[in-house]
Coordinates of C-alpha atoms and ligand atoms in Angstrom, one line a residue:
X1 CA 0.0 0.0 0.0
X2 CA 2.8 2.4 0.9
X3 CA 4.4 1.7 -2.4
X4 CA 1.2 2.5 -4.2
X5 CA 1.1 5.9 -2.5
X6 CA 4.7 6.8 -3.4
X7 CA 4.1 5.6 -6.9
X8 CA 1.2 7.9 -7.4
X9 CA 3.0 10.9 -6.2
X10 CA 5.8 10.1 -8.6
X11 CA 3.3 9.9 -11.4
X12 CA 2.1 13.3 -10.5
X13 CA 5.6 14.7 -10.5
X14 CA 6.1 13.3 -14.0
X15 CA 3.0 15.0 -15.2
X16 CA 4.2 18.2 -13.7
X17 CA 7.5 18.0 -15.4
X18 CA 5.8 17.2 -18.7
X19 CA 3.4 20.1 -18.5
X20 CA 6.0 22.6 -17.4
X21 CA 8.1 21.8 -20.3
X22 CA 5.3 21.8 -22.8
X23 CA 4.2 25.2 -21.4
X24 CA 7.6 26.6 -22.4
X25 CA 9.2 26.8 -19.0
X26 CA 12.4 26.0 -20.9
X27 CA 12.4 29.2 -23.0
X28 CA 11.7 31.2 -19.9
X29 CA 15.1 30.3 -18.5
X30 CA 17.4 31.5 -21.3
X31 CA 15.1 32.5 -24.0
X32 CA 16.5 30.3 -26.7
X33 CA 14.6 27.1 -27.2
X34 CA 17.2 25.6 -29.4
X35 CA 19.8 25.5 -26.6
X36 CA 18.1 22.8 -24.8
X37 CA 21.3 21.6 -23.0
X38 CA 22.2 25.0 -21.8
X39 CA 18.7 25.5 -20.7
X40 CA 18.7 22.4 -18.6
X41 CA 21.9 23.4 -17.0
X42 CA 20.9 27.0 -16.5
X43 CA 17.5 26.2 -15.1
X44 CA 18.9 23.6 -12.8
X45 CA 21.8 25.8 -11.8
X46 CA 19.1 28.4 -10.8
X47 CA 17.6 26.0 -8.3
X48 CA 21.0 24.9 -7.0
X49 CA 22.1 28.4 -6.4
X50 CA 18.8 29.0 -4.7
X51 CA 19.3 26.2 -2.3
X52 CA 23.0 27.0 -1.8
X53 CA 22.1 30.6 -0.9
X54 CA 19.3 29.5 1.4
X55 CA 21.6 27.1 3.2
X56 CA 25.1 28.4 2.9
X57 CA 27.9 25.9 3.4
X58 CA 30.4 26.9 6.1
X59 CA 33.3 26.2 3.7
X60 CA 34.1 27.8 0.4
X61 CA 31.7 26.3 -2.1
X62 CA 33.5 24.7 -5.0
X63 CA 31.8 25.0 -8.4
X64 CA 30.6 21.4 -8.5
X65 CA 29.0 21.5 -5.1
X66 CA 26.4 23.7 -6.7
X67 CA 25.1 20.4 -7.8
X68 CA 25.0 19.2 -4.2
X69 CA 21.8 20.8 -3.5
X70 CA 19.3 19.1 -1.2
X71 CA 18.2 16.0 -3.2
X72 CA 16.0 14.4 -0.6
X73 CA 13.9 17.1 0.9
X74 CA 10.2 16.5 0.9
X75 CA 7.8 19.2 1.3
X76 CA 5.1 19.2 3.9
X77 CA 2.7 17.1 1.8
X78 CA 5.5 14.5 1.6
X79 CA 5.9 15.1 -2.1
X80 CA 9.3 14.8 -3.7
X81 CA 10.1 18.2 -5.3
X82 CA 10.2 18.2 -9.0
X83 CA 13.9 18.7 -9.4
X84 CA 14.5 15.7 -7.2
X85 CA 12.4 13.5 -9.5
X86 CA 14.4 14.7 -12.5
X87 CA 17.6 13.8 -10.7
X88 CA 16.2 10.4 -9.9
X89 CA 15.5 10.0 -13.6
X90 CA 11.7 9.9 -13.1
X91 CA 12.0 7.5 -10.2
X92 CA 14.4 5.1 -11.8
X93 CA 17.1 5.7 -9.2
X94 CA 16.6 4.9 -5.5
X95 CA 16.6 7.9 -3.2
X96 CA 18.9 8.6 -0.4
X97 CA 22.1 7.0 -1.5
X98 CA 25.2 8.7 -0.3
X99 CA 26.1 11.5 -2.8
X100 CA 29.7 12.4 -2.4
X101 CA 31.1 8.9 -3.0
X102 CA 29.3 8.7 -6.4
X103 CA 28.7 12.2 -7.7
X104 CA 27.5 11.0 -11.1
X105 CA 24.5 9.1 -9.8
X106 CA 22.5 12.3 -9.1
X107 CA 24.4 14.7 -11.4
X108 CA 24.1 12.9 -14.7
X109 CA 20.6 14.1 -15.2
X110 CA 21.9 17.7 -15.5
X111 CA 24.0 16.7 -18.5
X112 CA 21.5 14.5 -20.3
X113 CA 18.9 16.7 -21.9
X114 CA 16.7 14.0 -23.3
X115 CA 15.5 12.6 -20.1
X116 CA 12.2 14.4 -20.2
X117 CA 11.2 12.4 -23.2
X118 CA 10.9 8.9 -21.9
X119 CA 10.0 7.9 -18.4
X120 CA 10.4 4.4 -16.9
X121 CA 7.1 2.6 -16.4
X122 CA 5.7 2.7 -12.9
X123 CA 5.9 -1.1 -12.9
X124 CA 9.6 -1.0 -13.7
X125 CA 10.1 1.4 -10.9
X126 CA 8.3 -0.8 -8.4
X127 CA 10.2 -3.9 -9.6
X128 CA 13.5 -2.1 -9.1
X129 CA 12.6 -1.1 -5.6
X130 CA 11.6 -4.6 -4.7
X131 CA 14.8 -5.9 -6.4
X132 CA 16.8 -3.6 -4.1
X133 CA 15.0 -5.0 -1.1
X134 CA 15.8 -8.6 -2.2
X135 CA 19.4 -7.6 -2.9
X136 CA 19.7 -6.2 0.6
X137 CA 18.3 -9.4 2.0
X138 CA 20.3 -11.8 -0.1
X139 CA 23.5 -9.9 -1.1
X140 CA 27.0 -10.9 -0.1
X141 CA 27.5 -12.1 3.5
X142 CA 23.9 -11.8 4.4
X143 CA 22.4 -14.8 6.3
X144 CA 20.6 -16.0 3.2
X145 CA 23.7 -15.7 1.1
X146 CA 25.8 -17.7 3.6
X147 CA 23.1 -20.4 3.8
X148 CA 22.8 -20.7 0.0
X149 CA 26.6 -20.8 -0.3
X150 CA 26.7 -24.0 1.7
X151 CA 25.2 -25.9 -1.3
X152 CA 28.1 -24.7 -3.4
X153 CA 30.7 -25.7 -0.8
X154 CA 29.2 -29.1 -0.2
X155 CA 28.2 -29.7 -3.9
X156 CA 24.9 -31.1 -2.6
X157 CA 21.5 -29.6 -3.2
X158 CA 18.1 -31.1 -2.4
X159 CA 15.6 -29.2 -4.5
X160 CA 12.7 -30.3 -2.4
X161 CA 13.7 -27.7 0.2
X162 CA 13.9 -24.6 -1.9
X163 CA 16.3 -21.7 -1.1
X164 CA 15.0 -18.3 -0.1
X165 CA 17.5 -16.6 -2.5
X166 CA 18.7 -17.6 -5.9
X167 CA 21.6 -16.0 -7.8
X168 CA 23.0 -15.2 -11.1
X169 CA 26.8 -14.5 -11.1
X170 CA 28.2 -12.5 -14.0
X171 CA 31.8 -13.4 -14.9
X172 CA 33.9 -10.5 -16.1
X173 CA 34.8 -10.9 -19.7
X174 CA 35.5 -9.0 -22.9
X175 CA 35.7 -5.3 -23.7
X176 CA 34.0 -2.5 -21.8
X177 CA 31.0 -2.2 -24.1
X178 CA 30.3 -5.9 -24.1
X179 CA 30.6 -5.9 -20.3
X180 CA 28.0 -3.2 -19.9
X181 CA 25.6 -5.0 -22.3
X182 CA 26.0 -8.3 -20.6
X183 CA 25.6 -7.0 -17.1
X184 CA 22.4 -5.3 -18.1
X185 CA 21.2 -8.5 -19.8
X186 CA 22.0 -10.5 -16.7
X187 CA 20.3 -8.0 -14.5
X188 CA 17.1 -8.1 -16.6
X189 CA 17.2 -11.9 -16.4
X190 CA 17.6 -11.5 -12.6
X191 CA 14.5 -9.3 -12.5
X192 CA 12.5 -11.7 -14.5
X193 CA 13.4 -14.8 -12.5
X194 CA 13.7 -13.2 -9.0
X195 CA 17.4 -13.8 -8.8
X196 CA 20.1 -11.6 -7.2
X197 CA 22.8 -10.4 -9.5
X198 CA 26.4 -10.6 -8.3
X199 CA 29.2 -9.1 -10.4
X200 CA 32.7 -10.6 -10.6
X201 CA 34.9 -7.5 -10.2
X202 CA 37.4 -8.7 -12.7
X203 CA 40.3 -6.3 -13.2
X204 CA 38.4 -3.0 -13.0
X205 CA 34.7 -3.0 -12.4
X206 CA 35.0 -1.2 -9.1
X207 CA 37.2 1.4 -10.6
X208 CA 34.7 2.1 -13.3
X209 CA 31.3 1.9 -11.7
X210 CA 29.7 2.9 -8.4
X211 CA 27.6 0.4 -6.5
X212 CA 24.2 0.6 -8.0
X213 CA 22.1 -0.9 -5.2
X214 CA 21.6 0.6 -1.8
X215 CA 23.5 -0.7 1.2
X216 CA 24.6 -4.1 0.0
X217 CA 27.4 -4.6 -2.6
X218 CA 26.8 -6.1 -6.0
X219 CA 30.4 -7.4 -6.2
X220 CA 31.1 -11.1 -5.9
X221 CA 33.2 -11.6 -2.8
X222 CA 36.8 -12.8 -3.4
X223 CA 36.2 -15.9 -1.2
X224 CA 33.4 -17.2 -3.5
X225 CA 33.8 -21.0 -3.4
X226 CA 34.0 -21.9 -7.1
X227 CA 35.8 -18.7 -8.2
X228 CA 38.8 -20.7 -9.3
X229 CA 36.7 -22.6 -11.8
X230 CA 35.6 -19.5 -13.6
X231 CA 38.5 -19.7 -16.1
X232 CA 37.7 -23.2 -17.0
X233 CA 34.1 -22.6 -17.9
X234 CA 33.6 -22.8 -21.6
X235 CA 31.7 -24.5 -24.4
X236 CA 33.0 -27.9 -23.5
X237 CA 32.7 -27.6 -19.7
X238 CA 30.7 -30.5 -18.1
X239 CA 29.1 -27.9 -15.8
X240 CA 27.5 -26.0 -18.7
X241 CA 23.7 -26.2 -18.9
X242 CA 24.1 -27.2 -22.6
X243 CA 26.2 -30.2 -21.7
X244 CA 24.1 -31.1 -18.8
X245 CA 21.0 -31.2 -21.1
X246 CA 23.0 -33.1 -23.7
X247 CA 24.0 -35.8 -21.3
X248 CA 20.6 -35.7 -19.4
X249 CA 22.3 -35.2 -16.1
X250 CA 19.9 -32.6 -15.0
X251 CA 16.1 -33.1 -14.4
X252 CA 13.3 -32.1 -12.1
X253 CA 14.6 -34.5 -9.5
X254 CA 18.3 -34.0 -9.9
X255 CA 19.0 -30.3 -9.6
X256 CA 22.7 -29.3 -9.2
X257 CA 23.7 -26.5 -6.8
X258 CA 25.1 -24.5 -9.7
X259 CA 25.0 -24.4 -13.5
X260 CA 27.3 -22.6 -15.9
X261 CA 25.5 -20.7 -18.6
X262 CA 27.5 -20.5 -21.8
X263 CA 25.9 -17.6 -23.6
X264 CA 29.1 -16.6 -25.5
X265 CA 29.1 -16.0 -29.2
X266 CA 30.0 -19.7 -29.6
X267 CA 26.9 -21.0 -27.9
X268 CA 25.8 -24.3 -29.4
X269 CA 22.5 -26.0 -30.0
X270 CA 22.2 -27.2 -26.4
X271 CA 23.5 -24.0 -24.8
X272 CA 20.8 -22.0 -26.7
X273 CA 18.0 -24.1 -25.1
X274 CA 18.5 -21.5 -22.3
X275 CA 16.1 -19.4 -24.5
X276 CA 13.3 -22.0 -24.4
X277 CA 10.4 -21.9 -21.9
X278 CA 10.6 -25.5 -21.1
X279 CA 14.3 -25.4 -20.0
X280 CA 13.7 -22.3 -18.0
X281 CA 11.3 -24.0 -15.7
X282 CA 14.1 -26.4 -14.8
X283 CA 16.7 -23.7 -14.5
X284 CA 14.4 -22.0 -12.1
X285 CA 15.2 -24.5 -9.5
X286 CA 19.0 -24.1 -9.6
X287 CA 20.2 -21.8 -6.8
X288 CA 23.4 -20.6 -8.5
X289 CA 23.6 -19.7 -12.2
X290 CA 27.1 -18.7 -13.4
X291 CA 27.1 -16.7 -16.6
X292 CA 29.6 -16.0 -19.3
X293 CA 28.4 -13.9 -22.1
X294 CA 29.8 -11.2 -24.5
X295 CA 26.4 -10.5 -26.0
X296 CA 23.3 -8.4 -25.4
X297 CA 21.0 -11.3 -25.2
X298 CA 17.9 -9.3 -24.1
X299 CA 16.1 -9.4 -27.5
X300 CA 15.8 -13.2 -27.3
X301 CA 14.2 -13.0 -23.9
X302 CA 11.4 -11.0 -25.6
X303 CA 10.6 -14.1 -27.7
X304 CA 9.9 -16.3 -24.8
X305 CA 6.3 -16.9 -23.7
X306 CA 7.2 -17.2 -20.0
X307 CA 8.5 -13.7 -19.8
X308 CA 6.1 -12.0 -22.3
X309 CA 3.7 -10.5 -19.9
X310 CA 6.3 -9.3 -17.4
X311 CA 8.4 -7.7 -20.1
X312 CA 5.4 -6.0 -21.5
X313 CA 4.6 -4.4 -18.2
X314 CA 8.2 -3.5 -17.4
X315 CA 8.9 -2.0 -20.9
X316 CA 5.9 -0.7 -22.7
X317 CA 8.5 1.0 -25.0
X318 CA 10.4 -2.1 -25.9
X319 CA 13.2 -0.2 -27.6
X320 CA 14.3 1.5 -24.3
X321 CA 15.4 -1.5 -22.3
X322 CA 19.1 -0.7 -22.2
X323 CA 18.3 3.0 -22.0
X324 CA 16.7 2.5 -18.6
X325 CA 18.7 -0.5 -17.2
X326 CA 22.0 1.2 -18.3
X327 CA 21.1 4.4 -16.6
X328 CA 20.0 2.5 -13.5
X329 CA 23.1 0.4 -13.2
X330 CA 26.1 2.3 -14.6
X331 CA 27.2 5.3 -12.6
X332 CA 30.8 6.2 -13.3
X333 CA 33.0 6.5 -10.3
X334 CA 34.2 10.0 -9.3
X335 CA 37.5 9.6 -11.1
X336 CA 35.7 8.8 -14.4
X337 CA 33.1 11.5 -13.7
X338 CA 35.9 14.0 -13.4
X339 CA 37.1 13.0 -16.9
X340 CA 33.6 13.4 -18.2
X341 CA 32.7 16.7 -16.6
X342 CA 36.0 18.4 -17.2
X343 CA 35.9 17.5 -20.8
X344 CA 32.3 18.6 -21.2
X345 CA 32.8 21.9 -19.5
X346 CA 36.0 22.7 -21.3
X347 CA 34.9 21.8 -24.9
X348 CA 31.2 21.0 -25.3
X349 CA 29.1 23.0 -22.9
X350 CA 29.0 26.2 -25.1
X351 CA 28.1 24.4 -28.3
X352 CA 24.6 24.9 -29.7
X353 CA 24.7 21.3 -30.9
X354 CA 26.9 18.3 -30.2
X355 CA 27.5 15.8 -33.0
X356 CA 29.0 12.6 -31.7
X357 CA 31.0 10.4 -34.2
X358 CA 32.1 7.0 -33.0
X359 CA 34.6 5.3 -35.2
X360 CA 35.6 1.7 -34.6
X361 CA 36.4 -0.3 -37.7
X362 CA 36.0 -3.9 -36.7
X363 CA 37.4 -6.8 -38.7
X364 CA 40.1 -5.0 -40.7
X365 CA 43.6 -6.2 -40.1
X366 CA 46.7 -4.0 -40.6
X367 CA 45.0 -0.7 -39.8
X368 CA 47.7 1.9 -39.3
X369 CA 47.5 5.3 -37.7
X370 CA 46.2 6.7 -41.0
X371 CA 42.5 7.0 -41.3
X372 CA 40.8 4.8 -43.8
X373 CA 39.9 7.0 -46.7
X374 CA 36.5 5.3 -47.3
X375 CA 35.5 5.7 -43.6
X376 CA 36.2 9.5 -43.8
X377 CA 34.2 9.6 -47.0
X378 CA 31.4 7.7 -45.3
X379 CA 31.4 10.1 -42.3
X380 CA 31.4 13.2 -44.5
X381 CA 28.8 11.7 -46.9
X382 CA 26.6 10.7 -44.0
X383 CA 26.8 14.0 -42.3
X384 CA 26.0 15.8 -45.5
X385 CA 23.1 13.6 -46.6
X386 CA 21.5 13.6 -43.2
X387 CA 22.1 17.3 -42.6
X388 CA 24.2 16.7 -39.5
X389 CA 27.0 18.9 -40.5
X390 CA 27.3 21.8 -43.0
X391 CA 29.1 21.4 -46.3
X392 CA 32.3 23.3 -46.7
X393 CA 32.3 26.2 -49.1
X394 CA 34.9 26.8 -51.8
X395 CA 34.2 30.5 -51.8
X396 CA 36.9 32.9 -50.6
X397 CA 36.9 33.3 -46.9
X398 CA 34.9 36.1 -45.4
X399 CA 37.5 38.5 -44.0
X400 CA 35.3 40.5 -41.8
X401 CA 32.8 38.2 -40.2
X402 CA 29.7 39.9 -38.8
X403 CA 29.6 40.1 -35.0
X404 CA 26.2 38.4 -34.7
X405 CA 26.0 35.1 -33.1
X406 CA 27.0 32.2 -35.2
X407 CA 25.8 28.7 -34.6
X408 CA 28.5 26.7 -33.1
X409 CA 28.5 22.9 -33.5
X410 CA 30.9 20.7 -31.6
X411 CA 31.9 17.5 -33.2
X412 CA 33.0 14.9 -30.7
X413 CA 35.0 12.1 -32.2
X414 CA 35.9 8.9 -30.4
X415 CA 38.4 6.5 -32.1
X416 CA 41.4 4.6 -31.3
X417 CA 43.4 6.6 -33.9
X418 CA 43.7 10.3 -34.3
X419 CA 43.4 10.4 -38.1
X420 CA 39.7 10.8 -38.5
X421 CA 39.8 13.7 -36.1
X422 CA 42.7 15.4 -37.8
X423 CA 41.0 15.1 -41.2
X424 CA 37.7 16.6 -40.1
X425 CA 39.4 19.3 -38.1
X426 CA 41.5 20.3 -41.0
X427 CA 38.6 20.3 -43.3
X428 CA 36.7 22.8 -41.2
X429 CA 39.8 24.8 -40.4
X430 CA 41.0 25.3 -43.9
X431 CA 37.5 26.0 -45.3
X432 CA 34.5 28.0 -44.2
X433 CA 31.2 26.3 -43.9
X434 CA 28.5 27.0 -46.6
X435 CA 26.1 28.0 -43.8
X436 CA 28.5 30.2 -41.8
X437 CA 28.3 27.9 -38.8
X438 CA 31.3 27.4 -36.7
X439 CA 32.4 23.8 -36.4
X440 CA 34.7 22.7 -33.5
X441 CA 36.2 19.3 -33.7
X442 CA 37.4 17.4 -30.6
X443 CA 38.7 14.0 -29.7
X444 CA 39.3 13.1 -26.0
X445 CA 41.9 10.3 -26.6
X446 CA 43.5 8.1 -29.1
X447 CA 44.9 5.0 -27.6
X448 CA 45.8 3.3 -30.9
X449 CA 45.0 -0.1 -29.5
X450 CA 42.3 -1.5 -27.3
X451 CA 43.8 -2.5 -23.9
X452 CA 41.1 -4.5 -22.2
X453 CA 43.1 -4.8 -18.9
X454 CA 44.6 -1.3 -18.6
X455 CA 42.9 0.7 -15.9
X456 CA 43.2 4.3 -17.3
X457 CA 42.4 3.1 -20.7
X458 CA 39.1 1.7 -19.5
X459 CA 38.3 4.8 -17.5
X460 CA 38.9 6.9 -20.6
X461 CA 36.8 4.6 -22.7
X462 CA 33.9 4.8 -20.2
X463 CA 34.3 8.6 -20.1
X464 CA 34.1 8.7 -23.9
X465 CA 31.0 6.4 -24.0
X466 CA 29.3 8.8 -21.6
X467 CA 30.4 11.9 -23.5
X468 CA 29.1 10.5 -26.7
X469 CA 25.8 9.8 -24.9
X470 CA 25.6 13.6 -24.3
X471 CA 25.4 14.3 -28.0
X472 CA 22.4 15.7 -29.8
X473 CA 23.0 13.5 -32.8
X474 CA 25.2 10.5 -33.2
X475 CA 27.0 8.6 -36.0
X476 CA 28.2 5.2 -35.0
X477 CA 30.2 2.4 -36.5
X478 CA 28.5 -0.9 -37.4
X479 CA 28.9 -3.8 -35.0
X480 CA 30.3 -1.6 -32.2
X481 CA 29.1 -2.4 -28.7
X482 CA 30.8 0.9 -27.6
X483 CA 28.4 2.8 -29.9
X484 CA 25.4 0.7 -28.8
X485 CA 26.0 1.7 -25.2
X486 CA 26.5 5.4 -26.0
X487 CA 23.3 5.6 -28.1
X488 CA 21.1 3.8 -25.6
X489 CA 22.4 5.7 -22.5
X490 CA 21.8 8.9 -24.4
X491 CA 18.4 8.0 -25.7
X492 CA 19.7 8.5 -29.3
X493 CA 18.7 6.7 -32.4
X494 CA 22.0 6.9 -34.3
X495 CA 23.0 6.9 -37.9
X496 CA 25.0 3.8 -38.4
X497 CA 27.8 3.7 -41.0
X498 CA 27.0 1.0 -43.5
X499 CA 29.4 -1.9 -43.2
X500 CA 31.6 -2.0 -46.3
X501 CA 32.7 -5.4 -47.6
X502 CA 35.6 -4.2 -49.7
X503 CA 36.7 -0.9 -48.1
X504 CA 35.0 1.3 -50.6
X505 CA 32.4 4.0 -50.0
X506 CA 29.0 2.6 -49.6
X507 CA 25.8 4.0 -50.9
X508 CA 24.1 5.2 -48.8
X509 CA 27.0 5.9 -46.4
X510 CA 24.8 5.4 -43.3
X511 CA 21.4 4.5 -42.3
X512 CA 19.2 5.5 -39.4
X513 CA 18.7 2.9 -36.6
X514 CA 15.1 1.9 -36.0
X515 CA 15.6 2.2 -32.3
X516 CA 18.3 3.1 -29.7
X517 CA 18.5 -0.4 -28.2
X518 CA 21.6 -2.5 -28.9
X519 CA 21.9 -5.4 -31.3
X520 CA 22.2 -9.1 -30.1
X521 CA 24.9 -10.2 -32.5
X522 CA 24.6 -14.0 -32.1
X523 CA 21.0 -14.9 -31.3
X524 CA 20.1 -18.6 -31.2
X525 CA 19.4 -20.3 -34.5
X526 CA 17.2 -23.1 -33.4
X527 CA 13.5 -23.2 -32.5
X528 CA 13.8 -25.0 -29.1
X529 CA 12.6 -28.5 -29.3
X530 CA 10.8 -27.9 -32.6
X531 CA 12.7 -29.0 -35.7
X532 CA 11.5 -26.3 -38.0
X533 CA 13.4 -23.1 -38.7
X534 CA 11.7 -19.8 -38.1
X535 CA 12.9 -16.3 -38.9
X536 CA 13.3 -14.8 -35.4
X537 CA 13.1 -11.3 -36.8
X538 CA 9.5 -11.9 -38.0
X539 CA 7.8 -13.5 -34.9
X540 CA 6.8 -10.3 -33.1
X541 CA 6.8 -6.7 -34.4
X542 CA 9.1 -5.4 -31.6
X543 CA 12.0 -7.9 -32.3
X544 CA 13.6 -7.2 -35.6
X545 CA 16.9 -7.9 -37.4
X546 CA 19.6 -5.3 -36.8
X547 CA 20.4 -2.5 -39.3
X548 CA 24.1 -3.4 -39.1
X549 CA 23.9 -7.1 -38.8
X550 CA 21.2 -8.9 -40.8
X551 CA 21.2 -12.1 -38.6
X552 CA 21.3 -10.1 -35.4
X553 CA 18.2 -9.2 -33.4
X554 CA 17.2 -6.0 -31.7
X555 CA 14.2 -4.4 -29.9
X556 CA 12.2 -1.6 -31.5
X557 CA 9.2 0.2 -30.1
X558 CA 6.0 -1.4 -31.2
X559 CA 4.6 2.0 -32.1
X560 CA 7.8 3.1 -33.8
X561 CA 7.4 6.9 -33.8
X562 CA 10.7 8.1 -32.1
Ligands
LIG601 C1 37.7 -25.3 -22.3 O1 38.4 -25.4 -21.0 C2 39.1 -26.6 -20.8 C3 39.6 -26.5 -19.3 O2 40.2 -25.3 -19.0 C4 40.3 -26.6 -21.8 O3 41.0 -27.8 -21.6 C5 39.7 -26.6 -23.2 O4 40.7 -26.5 -24.2 C6 38.7 -25.4 -23.4 N1 38.0 -25.6 -24.6 C7 37.8 -24.6 -25.5 C8 37.0 -24.9 -26.7 O5 38.3 -23.5 -25.3
LIG602 C1 9.4 -30.3 -14.2 O1 8.7 -29.4 -13.4 C2 7.9 -28.4 -14.0 C3 7.3 -27.5 -13.0 O2 8.2 -27.1 -12.1 C4 6.9 -29.0 -14.9 O3 6.2 -28.1 -15.7 C5 7.5 -30.0 -15.9 O4 6.5 -30.7 -16.6 C6 8.4 -31.0 -15.1 N1 9.1 -31.9 -16.1 C7 9.1 -33.2 -16.0 C8 9.9 -33.9 -17.0 O5 8.6 -33.8 -15.0
LIG603 C1 32.4 -3.2 -53.4 O1 31.2 -3.9 -52.9 C2 30.0 -3.4 -53.4 C3 28.8 -4.1 -52.8 O2 29.2 -5.4 -52.4 C4 29.9 -3.4 -54.9 O3 28.7 -2.8 -55.4 C5 31.1 -2.6 -55.5 O4 31.2 -2.6 -56.9 C6 32.4 -3.1 -54.9 N1 33.5 -2.2 -55.3 C7 34.7 -2.6 -55.7 C8 35.7 -1.6 -56.0 O5 35.0 -3.8 -55.7

């Protein structure tokens, strides 16, 4: 009942925000409706300043503590003030978590301007709150955790006395983008099956992300009993669900204490039975699921009958699954947040529009520091065709530019090499634009190679993903999980460069994604225990093949208007 009351006040807040915006509150703040980002900051800054002035801090107030305004005050009617709701992403984030240890959690909303557009469903919000309660009860070193751990230690489990907490353990694997996609997939699976998600810290998870859940950690403790076995889990492992099914060593009456889920790109015809309703009912009884995946496997969960109703309630807009789960789970640590905000304030904050360009050429060997000519042509062609950037003019430069305000567009390039950046910057430096717009071109880093283990490399990569997500418009590379994460976090439907088979310019150079949700690169081929083949992209309207990968699957909104 209490939940219901809180929910309805949140609903009211949402409506308030919506109506204020539609009534043009935005233009009241700075008088230029096109500068949406600046507006959000300026409006918000107004209210911070107000609360800072009202309640002066004894120390000198550093600039960023302006953001540290009172997040959790309730007015007399017990309503959460509107700004708080905005900061909590419309109720997505839990209230009352400690602020200073993770500044990004409640500050990110200031930088993301699109958050007004989509709100999480009230059902998703209530499921997240109840997940948090379960996590608190079942997380590491709780009584329930210790009790369930005994089955792992002894290797014995009697399924006739069910556990009060079941778990899914995510094993750290692969590059940063893949990690974020698979953690989110595992978390959704945990929500759907009432499991608790525990995350293997690997080399750097705690350096990159804050704890997402209140009070109890999501990190798998280092003394976890079978942690030494993690490296041995693979396609051929006898502990894999696929092999257990193949050899019929698992049944309703013989349930093992743990099962390894091989949901890597190499999953075989037995591993992929994970995506079948019948096998899920058996898995449901296993206390510990240990997952290895490098894929965003969410779209295939939407093809399962057993989850259909729940998913429908959680995500009425199917294409925003990662948008919400990613924003809920992934809060950059203060070190990474510093990289993000310093770059943003120094280079992007003043721009009228930010165009993100994410270049990652996958599957080409021998790429040197030089940009690939066809990729540059694709980017320029895409930006021109889709009116993302102005053309350059061959006319003589204007010697005496008028003083009036010129539109300034910032181009933010992320790439392992510097060549694309240099080419575009030179293009707009040595020529004027046909429209007179000023184009600034920036690239935060160029690390030349992907170093999956290097700490600073990963921090910069996470900062770049988040900076890209702050763009107004985004061009991404095909097959890139880095791009998928940036687009979904930012609520952006990107233009994806068309994959070229022979390193020549494609026609068209890019195509608009049907939704912001990531692509599942290697969905299961089979049709569960049925022998017939069905086209998985044709079963329901909201699961379709990907723009950049014809055999991949992705979620799109059923009423596809965005
Ligand atoms: C799987 O792991 C086992 C044990 O570590 C190893 O012997 C085997 O070569 C691995 N198989 C594959 C396909 O990687
Ligand atoms: C196993 O149990 C589930 C319910 O928990 C039931 O639906 C299924 O038919 C059972 N399977 C067998 C082979 O008994
Ligand atoms: C490259 O591939 C495209 C499509 O497959 C084809 O139309 C084009 O002619 C090819 N170009 C060259 C130079 O081979």
